[in-house]
Amino acid sequence: MTSHCKIYKAPSNYSVKQHAIGYKMIIDSANQDLVHHLLIYECDPTAQFDDNNLPDDLCNEIYLQTAPCAYNGAIIWDVGGNDIVAFPEEAGYPIGGDFLIKYYMVQIHYNNPNQLSNRTDSSGIRFYIGKELRQHDLGYLTLGTTSTPHALAIPPKMERFIIDSYCPATATMGDELTTRCIYNTINKNTITLGGERAEDEMCRHVMKYYPRMNNMYDCLMMNSPQIWNSMMNTSSSSFNDSKLMEWLLNLTWTSEQAVQWQEFYNIASRVLLYGASSNLQFKFMSGLPKYQDLKPVACTKDQTINQTTSSQTATMNESISYTSRIRQNIMIILI
């Protein structure tokens, strides 16, 4: 998996705050076999860059420069996701003017297992700006787990392995949120770990909400260092990431051990991470709260989405596009 990162400055031609009323993912038709997922991050309000030389390279090559932009996630797209999204009529995504966010990072992950060469990509995102401000600013909140082996260690040969997470009202100031990821590894012979490679797994749920909280982007969980040390029979008070990885990869699995692993996850103590990059909070939790599952509802395709999108498009007066290529540009398009 290859990740490309580029920093963009918010449009300077908006002297007052504007509201985006929707967006369109622009996935280069020539590279649909390579683009795995695309993310938009809001850089920390304190981030400063040379506007004439904004970071633009492989993410690993510029991670120190882009560190203020690597945590506060907003929009995400992956294969199978909606290309066009219209926001609720009472809320818009704030851009420009006195809005605190002045820089954004576009991060695109490419999966190129065949090592194809001489491919240039122009994928990106286009925001549609409304003519008037809406009642509320819209924000994004990511729930679930961190994308690390600390949180995700999924045994093989399991038809149904469950990982739950919880976001308490103390983090969101009024709402309690719980999410669940269910994995089927019946065709795998080795453990699957959390990470960002194509062969890794994630357990994240990104939701739009309003009114926006400016210091709340993530509410994520991982198993506590104490519980991992206990599982590894390690008495040390410190925690060693590389030792955990080695231990997990060397586990041998039977059907009984896999069932026991599910029981371990059901009762394991967790660490909750929530807030924003500039003020990230950590909270130890001895376990997850008990709750009763709602009955599952079958998914049905929304037949009204095309009609809604068409009516929204008729009121759009301009758009901003962020595209990713070896050398990218921001385009302002009047429509």
Short mmCIF file of C-alpha atoms in Angstrom, two decimals:
data_model
loop_
_atom_site.label_atom_id
_atom_site.label_comp_id
_atom_site.label_asym_id
_atom_site.label_seq_id
_atom_site.Cartn_x
_atom_site.Cartn_y
_atom_site.Cartn_z
CA MET A 1 0.00 0.00 0.00
CA THR A 2 1.34 3.43 -1.00
CA SER A 3 0.02 6.61 0.63
CA HIS A 4 0.35 10.06 -0.91
CA CYS A 5 -0.22 13.21 1.14
CA LYS A 6 -0.69 16.80 0.03
CA ILE A 7 -1.49 19.92 2.06
CA TYR A 8 -3.94 22.49 0.69
CA LYS A 9 -4.66 25.96 1.96
CA ALA A 10 -8.29 26.96 2.40
CA PRO A 11 -9.49 29.31 -0.38
CA SER A 12 -8.51 32.87 0.46
CA ASN A 13 -11.18 34.49 -1.69
CA TYR A 14 -13.88 33.92 0.93
CA SER A 15 -13.76 36.86 3.35
CA VAL A 16 -16.67 35.41 5.31
CA LYS A 17 -17.44 31.80 6.16
CA GLN A 18 -19.19 29.75 3.50
CA HIS A 19 -21.04 26.44 3.74
CA ALA A 20 -20.38 23.50 1.47
CA ILE A 21 -23.72 21.80 0.85
CA GLY A 22 -22.28 18.61 -0.61
CA TYR A 23 -19.28 17.04 -2.26
CA LYS A 24 -18.30 14.74 -5.09
CA MET A 25 -15.47 12.25 -5.01
CA ILE A 26 -13.52 12.40 -8.24
CA ILE A 27 -11.86 9.04 -8.70
CA ASP A 28 -9.70 9.00 -11.82
CA SER A 29 -11.35 6.53 -14.19
CA ALA A 30 -7.93 5.36 -15.37
CA ASN A 31 -6.93 4.40 -11.83
CA GLN A 32 -9.99 2.79 -10.29
CA ASP A 33 -7.94 -0.39 -9.96
CA LEU A 34 -5.35 1.42 -7.81
CA VAL A 35 -7.21 3.91 -5.58
CA HIS A 36 -8.03 2.05 -2.36
CA HIS A 37 -9.32 4.89 -0.18
CA LEU A 38 -9.17 8.67 0.17
CA LEU A 39 -9.25 10.79 3.31
CA ILE A 40 -9.57 14.50 4.05
CA TYR A 41 -7.99 15.74 7.28
CA GLU A 42 -8.42 19.14 8.91
CA CYS A 43 -5.05 20.51 9.98
CA ASP A 44 -4.77 21.78 13.54
CA PRO A 45 -5.67 25.53 13.66
CA THR A 46 -2.13 26.27 14.89
CA ALA A 47 -0.51 24.62 11.83
CA GLN A 48 1.76 26.87 9.78
CA PHE A 49 3.17 26.20 6.31
CA ASP A 50 5.02 27.97 3.53
CA ASP A 51 2.14 28.62 1.15
CA ASN A 52 4.54 28.66 -1.79
CA ASN A 53 5.92 25.22 -0.94
CA LEU A 54 3.17 23.13 0.64
CA PRO A 55 4.10 19.52 1.53
CA ASP A 56 3.35 17.13 -1.33
CA ASP A 57 4.94 13.65 -1.34
CA LEU A 58 4.65 10.10 -0.08
CA CYS A 59 3.20 10.31 3.42
CA ASN A 60 6.16 8.51 5.00
CA GLU A 61 8.58 11.01 3.45
CA ILE A 62 6.87 14.10 4.88
CA TYR A 63 5.26 12.79 8.07
CA LEU A 64 7.11 15.29 10.27
CA GLN A 65 5.87 18.22 8.18
CA THR A 66 2.31 16.93 8.03
CA ALA A 67 2.06 15.86 11.68
CA PRO A 68 -0.38 18.72 12.56
CA CYS A 69 -2.71 17.36 9.87
CA ALA A 70 -2.58 13.62 10.53
CA TYR A 71 -5.22 13.15 13.25
CA ASN A 72 -8.29 15.33 12.81
CA GLY A 73 -10.15 13.27 10.24
CA ALA A 74 -13.13 14.48 8.25
CA ILE A 75 -14.37 12.99 4.99
CA ILE A 76 -13.42 9.46 3.98
CA TRP A 77 -14.12 7.46 0.83
CA ASP A 78 -13.26 3.90 -0.02
CA VAL A 79 -14.17 1.46 -2.74
CA GLY A 80 -17.93 1.01 -2.83
CA GLY A 81 -18.64 4.33 -1.11
CA ASN A 82 -20.95 7.05 -2.43
CA ASP A 83 -19.35 9.33 -5.02
CA ILE A 84 -21.84 12.17 -4.43
CA VAL A 85 -23.04 13.23 -0.97
CA ALA A 86 -25.53 16.00 -0.19
CA PHE A 87 -25.56 17.41 3.35
CA PRO A 88 -28.79 17.89 5.38
CA GLU A 89 -30.65 21.09 4.52
CA GLU A 90 -30.07 22.57 7.98
CA ALA A 91 -26.27 22.10 8.05
CA GLY A 92 -23.23 22.84 5.90
CA TYR A 93 -19.53 22.09 6.05
CA PRO A 94 -17.76 25.37 6.98
CA ILE A 95 -15.01 26.76 4.75
CA GLY A 96 -13.14 30.09 4.71
CA GLY A 97 -13.75 33.37 6.51
CA ASP A 98 -13.31 33.17 10.29
CA PHE A 99 -13.54 29.38 10.36
CA LEU A 100 -10.60 28.06 12.40
CA ILE A 101 -9.32 25.51 9.86
CA LYS A 102 -6.94 27.10 7.36
CA TYR A 103 -5.22 24.01 5.92
CA TYR A 104 -6.38 20.57 4.85
CA MET A 105 -4.59 17.37 3.93
CA VAL A 106 -5.69 15.02 1.16
CA GLN A 107 -4.36 11.51 1.76
CA ILE A 108 -4.85 8.85 -0.92
CA HIS A 109 -3.98 5.20 -0.41
CA TYR A 110 -3.06 3.19 -3.49
CA ASN A 111 -2.99 -0.59 -3.73
CA ASN A 112 -0.67 -1.68 -6.55
CA PRO A 113 0.12 -5.37 -5.96
CA ASN A 114 1.21 -5.85 -9.59
CA GLN A 115 3.73 -3.00 -9.31
CA LEU A 116 2.37 -1.19 -12.35
CA SER A 117 4.54 1.77 -13.38
CA ASN A 118 4.05 5.08 -15.20
CA ARG A 119 0.63 5.75 -13.67
CA THR A 120 -0.36 9.33 -12.82
CA ASP A 121 -3.49 9.90 -10.75
CA SER A 122 -5.79 12.92 -10.60
CA SER A 123 -8.30 11.68 -8.04
CA GLY A 124 -9.64 14.13 -5.48
CA ILE A 125 -12.74 15.78 -4.03
CA ARG A 126 -14.99 18.65 -5.11
CA PHE A 127 -16.97 20.68 -2.57
CA TYR A 128 -20.13 22.46 -3.67
CA ILE A 129 -20.65 25.86 -2.01
CA GLY A 130 -24.16 27.09 -1.26
CA LYS A 131 -25.42 30.62 -1.83
CA GLU A 132 -26.37 31.15 1.82
CA LEU A 133 -25.18 29.99 5.21
CA ARG A 134 -27.23 27.25 6.78
CA GLN A 135 -28.36 27.05 10.39
CA HIS A 136 -25.56 24.79 11.67
CA ASP A 137 -21.92 24.01 11.01
CA LEU A 138 -21.43 20.34 10.21
CA GLY A 139 -18.68 18.22 11.73
CA TYR A 140 -17.27 14.70 11.46
CA LEU A 141 -16.77 12.20 14.26
CA THR A 142 -14.86 8.92 13.92
CA LEU A 143 -15.90 6.04 16.17
CA GLY A 144 -14.58 2.51 16.56
CA THR A 145 -11.00 1.47 17.26
CA THR A 146 -7.51 2.61 16.48
CA SER A 147 -6.05 0.93 13.38
CA THR A 148 -3.32 -0.90 15.28
CA PRO A 149 -2.62 -4.40 16.62
CA HIS A 150 -3.39 -3.01 20.09
CA ALA A 151 -7.05 -2.81 19.04
CA LEU A 152 -7.44 -5.35 16.26
CA ALA A 153 -6.10 -8.89 16.45
CA ILE A 154 -8.56 -11.15 14.63
CA PRO A 155 -8.04 -14.93 14.71
CA PRO A 156 -8.32 -17.09 11.55
CA LYS A 157 -11.04 -19.60 10.73
CA MET A 158 -13.78 -17.57 12.43
CA GLU A 159 -17.14 -17.18 10.73
CA ARG A 160 -18.13 -14.37 13.08
CA PHE A 161 -15.64 -12.44 15.23
CA ILE A 162 -17.04 -9.38 16.99
CA ILE A 163 -15.23 -6.24 18.14
CA ASP A 164 -17.33 -3.68 20.02
CA SER A 165 -16.40 -0.13 20.95
CA TYR A 166 -18.00 2.54 23.09
CA CYS A 167 -17.94 6.33 23.25
CA PRO A 168 -19.29 7.67 26.58
CA ALA A 169 -21.25 10.83 27.23
CA THR A 170 -18.26 12.27 29.09
CA ALA A 171 -16.50 12.45 25.71
CA THR A 172 -19.36 13.77 23.57
CA MET A 173 -21.04 15.93 26.32
CA GLY A 174 -24.49 14.29 26.21
CA ASP A 175 -24.64 11.22 23.88
CA GLU A 176 -23.43 7.61 24.34
CA LEU A 177 -22.45 5.81 21.13
CA THR A 178 -21.57 2.18 20.58
CA THR A 179 -20.38 0.52 17.39
CA ARG A 180 -19.67 -3.05 16.30
CA CYS A 181 -17.47 -4.61 13.62
CA ILE A 182 -18.04 -8.23 12.57
CA TYR A 183 -15.34 -10.14 10.70
CA ASN A 184 -15.39 -13.38 8.77
CA THR A 185 -11.92 -15.00 8.54
CA ILE A 186 -13.07 -18.50 7.64
CA ASN A 187 -10.77 -18.52 4.59
CA LYS A 188 -7.70 -17.22 6.42
CA ASN A 189 -4.97 -19.29 8.04
CA THR A 190 -3.18 -16.52 9.93
CA ILE A 191 -4.12 -13.74 12.30
CA THR A 192 -5.31 -10.41 10.87
CA LEU A 193 -4.03 -7.27 12.59
CA GLY A 194 -5.13 -3.65 12.61
CA GLY A 195 -3.31 -1.34 10.22
CA GLU A 196 -3.52 0.58 6.96
CA ARG A 197 -2.06 -1.96 4.54
CA ALA A 198 -4.41 -3.71 2.11
CA GLU A 199 -3.99 -6.97 4.05
CA ASP A 200 -4.75 -5.29 7.41
CA GLU A 201 -8.14 -4.49 8.91
CA MET A 202 -9.84 -1.41 10.32
CA CYS A 203 -12.87 -0.86 12.52
CA ARG A 204 -13.91 2.75 12.04
CA HIS A 205 -17.26 4.45 11.57
CA VAL A 206 -17.25 8.06 10.35
CA MET A 207 -20.43 10.01 10.99
CA LYS A 208 -21.60 13.48 10.04
CA TYR A 209 -23.31 15.46 12.78
CA TYR A 210 -24.39 18.97 13.77
CA PRO A 211 -24.01 21.34 15.47
CA ARG A 212 -20.25 20.94 15.13
CA MET A 213 -17.89 20.59 18.11
CA ASN A 214 -14.56 22.18 17.18
CA ASN A 215 -12.47 20.04 19.54
CA MET A 216 -14.01 16.63 18.86
CA TYR A 217 -12.90 14.44 15.97
CA ASP A 218 -12.22 10.96 17.31
CA CYS A 219 -13.64 8.65 19.96
CA LEU A 220 -11.63 5.45 19.54
CA MET A 221 -10.73 2.43 21.65
CA MET A 222 -7.93 -0.07 21.94
CA ASN A 223 -7.21 -2.88 24.35
CA SER A 224 -5.25 -1.62 27.34
CA PRO A 225 -1.50 -2.21 27.69
CA GLN A 226 -2.22 -3.88 31.04
CA ILE A 227 -4.45 -6.54 29.47
CA TRP A 228 -1.91 -7.26 26.73
CA ASN A 229 0.89 -7.61 29.27
CA SER A 230 -1.32 -10.02 31.19
CA MET A 231 -2.02 -12.07 28.06
CA MET A 232 1.70 -12.25 27.27
CA ASN A 233 2.56 -13.09 30.91
CA THR A 234 4.76 -10.02 31.04
CA SER A 235 5.29 -8.47 34.44
CA SER A 236 6.97 -5.32 33.15
CA SER A 237 5.14 -2.07 33.85
CA SER A 238 6.19 -0.75 30.45
CA PHE A 239 4.60 -1.81 27.17
CA ASN A 240 6.56 -2.94 24.12
CA ASP A 241 4.84 -2.58 20.74
CA SER A 242 7.28 -4.77 18.85
CA LYS A 243 7.01 -7.52 21.45
CA LEU A 244 3.21 -7.52 21.14
CA MET A 245 3.44 -7.76 17.35
CA GLU A 246 5.90 -10.64 17.53
CA TRP A 247 3.78 -12.47 20.09
CA LEU A 248 0.59 -12.10 18.05
CA LEU A 249 2.19 -13.27 14.81
CA ASN A 250 3.60 -16.38 16.49
CA LEU A 251 0.33 -17.56 18.01
CA THR A 252 -0.98 -20.92 16.86
CA TRP A 253 -4.70 -21.34 16.53
CA THR A 254 -7.26 -24.03 17.21
CA SER A 255 -11.01 -23.62 17.12
CA GLU A 256 -11.07 -23.64 20.91
CA GLN A 257 -8.41 -20.93 21.12
CA ALA A 258 -10.33 -18.76 18.67
CA VAL A 259 -13.47 -19.01 20.81
CA GLN A 260 -11.44 -18.12 23.90
CA TRP A 261 -10.03 -15.12 22.01
CA GLN A 262 -13.57 -13.84 21.47
CA GLU A 263 -14.26 -14.21 25.18
CA PHE A 264 -11.06 -12.29 25.91
CA TYR A 265 -12.19 -9.41 23.68
CA ASN A 266 -15.61 -9.37 25.31
CA ILE A 267 -14.17 -8.64 28.76
CA ALA A 268 -10.85 -6.91 28.00
CA SER A 269 -10.08 -3.56 29.61
CA ARG A 270 -9.79 -0.69 27.14
CA VAL A 271 -8.17 2.69 26.68
CA LEU A 272 -10.42 5.39 25.22
CA LEU A 273 -8.86 8.13 23.07
CA TYR A 274 -11.02 11.13 22.26
CA GLY A 275 -10.90 14.79 21.29
CA ALA A 276 -8.65 16.58 18.81
CA SER A 277 -4.95 16.36 18.03
CA SER A 278 -4.15 19.44 20.11
CA ASN A 279 -6.04 18.17 23.14
CA LEU A 280 -6.25 14.37 22.93
CA GLN A 281 -7.72 12.78 26.06
CA PHE A 282 -7.06 9.26 27.38
CA LYS A 283 -9.33 7.30 29.71
CA PHE A 284 -8.88 3.79 31.12
CA MET A 285 -12.01 1.65 31.10
CA SER A 286 -12.17 -1.66 32.95
CA GLY A 287 -14.58 -3.03 30.35
CA LEU A 288 -17.42 -2.22 28.01
CA PRO A 289 -20.90 -1.44 29.37
CA LYS A 290 -23.58 -4.08 28.97
CA TYR A 291 -26.34 -3.33 26.53
CA GLN A 292 -28.98 -5.20 24.58
CA ASP A 293 -28.57 -5.50 20.82
CA LEU A 294 -31.29 -4.09 18.62
CA LYS A 295 -32.77 -6.43 16.08
CA PRO A 296 -30.94 -6.19 12.73
CA VAL A 297 -32.68 -4.44 9.86
CA ALA A 298 -32.02 -5.49 6.28
CA CYS A 299 -30.23 -2.87 4.16
CA THR A 300 -32.20 -1.48 1.22
CA LYS A 301 -31.00 0.79 -1.54
CA ASP A 302 -32.16 4.40 -1.19
CA GLN A 303 -34.11 5.06 -4.38
CA THR A 304 -34.37 8.79 -3.68
CA ILE A 305 -30.65 9.62 -3.68
CA ASN A 306 -30.45 10.55 -7.35
CA GLN A 307 -33.49 12.81 -7.11
CA THR A 308 -32.11 14.50 -3.99
CA THR A 309 -28.72 15.01 -5.58
CA SER A 310 -30.24 16.49 -8.71
CA SER A 311 -32.33 19.02 -6.79
CA GLN A 312 -29.32 20.00 -4.69
CA THR A 313 -27.12 20.47 -7.75
CA ALA A 314 -29.57 22.97 -9.19
CA THR A 315 -28.89 25.36 -6.28
CA MET A 316 -25.11 25.11 -6.30
CA ASN A 317 -23.27 28.19 -7.43
CA GLU A 318 -19.63 27.15 -7.31
CA SER A 319 -17.34 24.34 -6.34
CA ILE A 320 -13.88 23.76 -4.96
CA SER A 321 -11.87 20.77 -6.12
CA TYR A 322 -8.94 19.16 -4.34
CA THR A 323 -7.18 16.67 -6.59
CA SER A 324 -4.19 14.44 -6.03
CA ARG A 325 -1.44 13.95 -8.58
CA ILE A 326 2.35 14.20 -8.61
CA ARG A 327 1.88 17.95 -8.78
CA GLN A 328 -1.62 19.03 -7.83
CA ASN A 329 -3.60 22.24 -7.97
CA ILE A 330 -6.69 23.63 -6.28
CA MET A 331 -9.34 24.51 -8.83
CA ILE A 332 -12.22 26.93 -8.33
CA ILE A 333 -14.96 26.02 -10.78
CA LEU A 334 -17.97 28.20 -11.44
CA ILE A 335 -21.08 26.35 -12.51
#
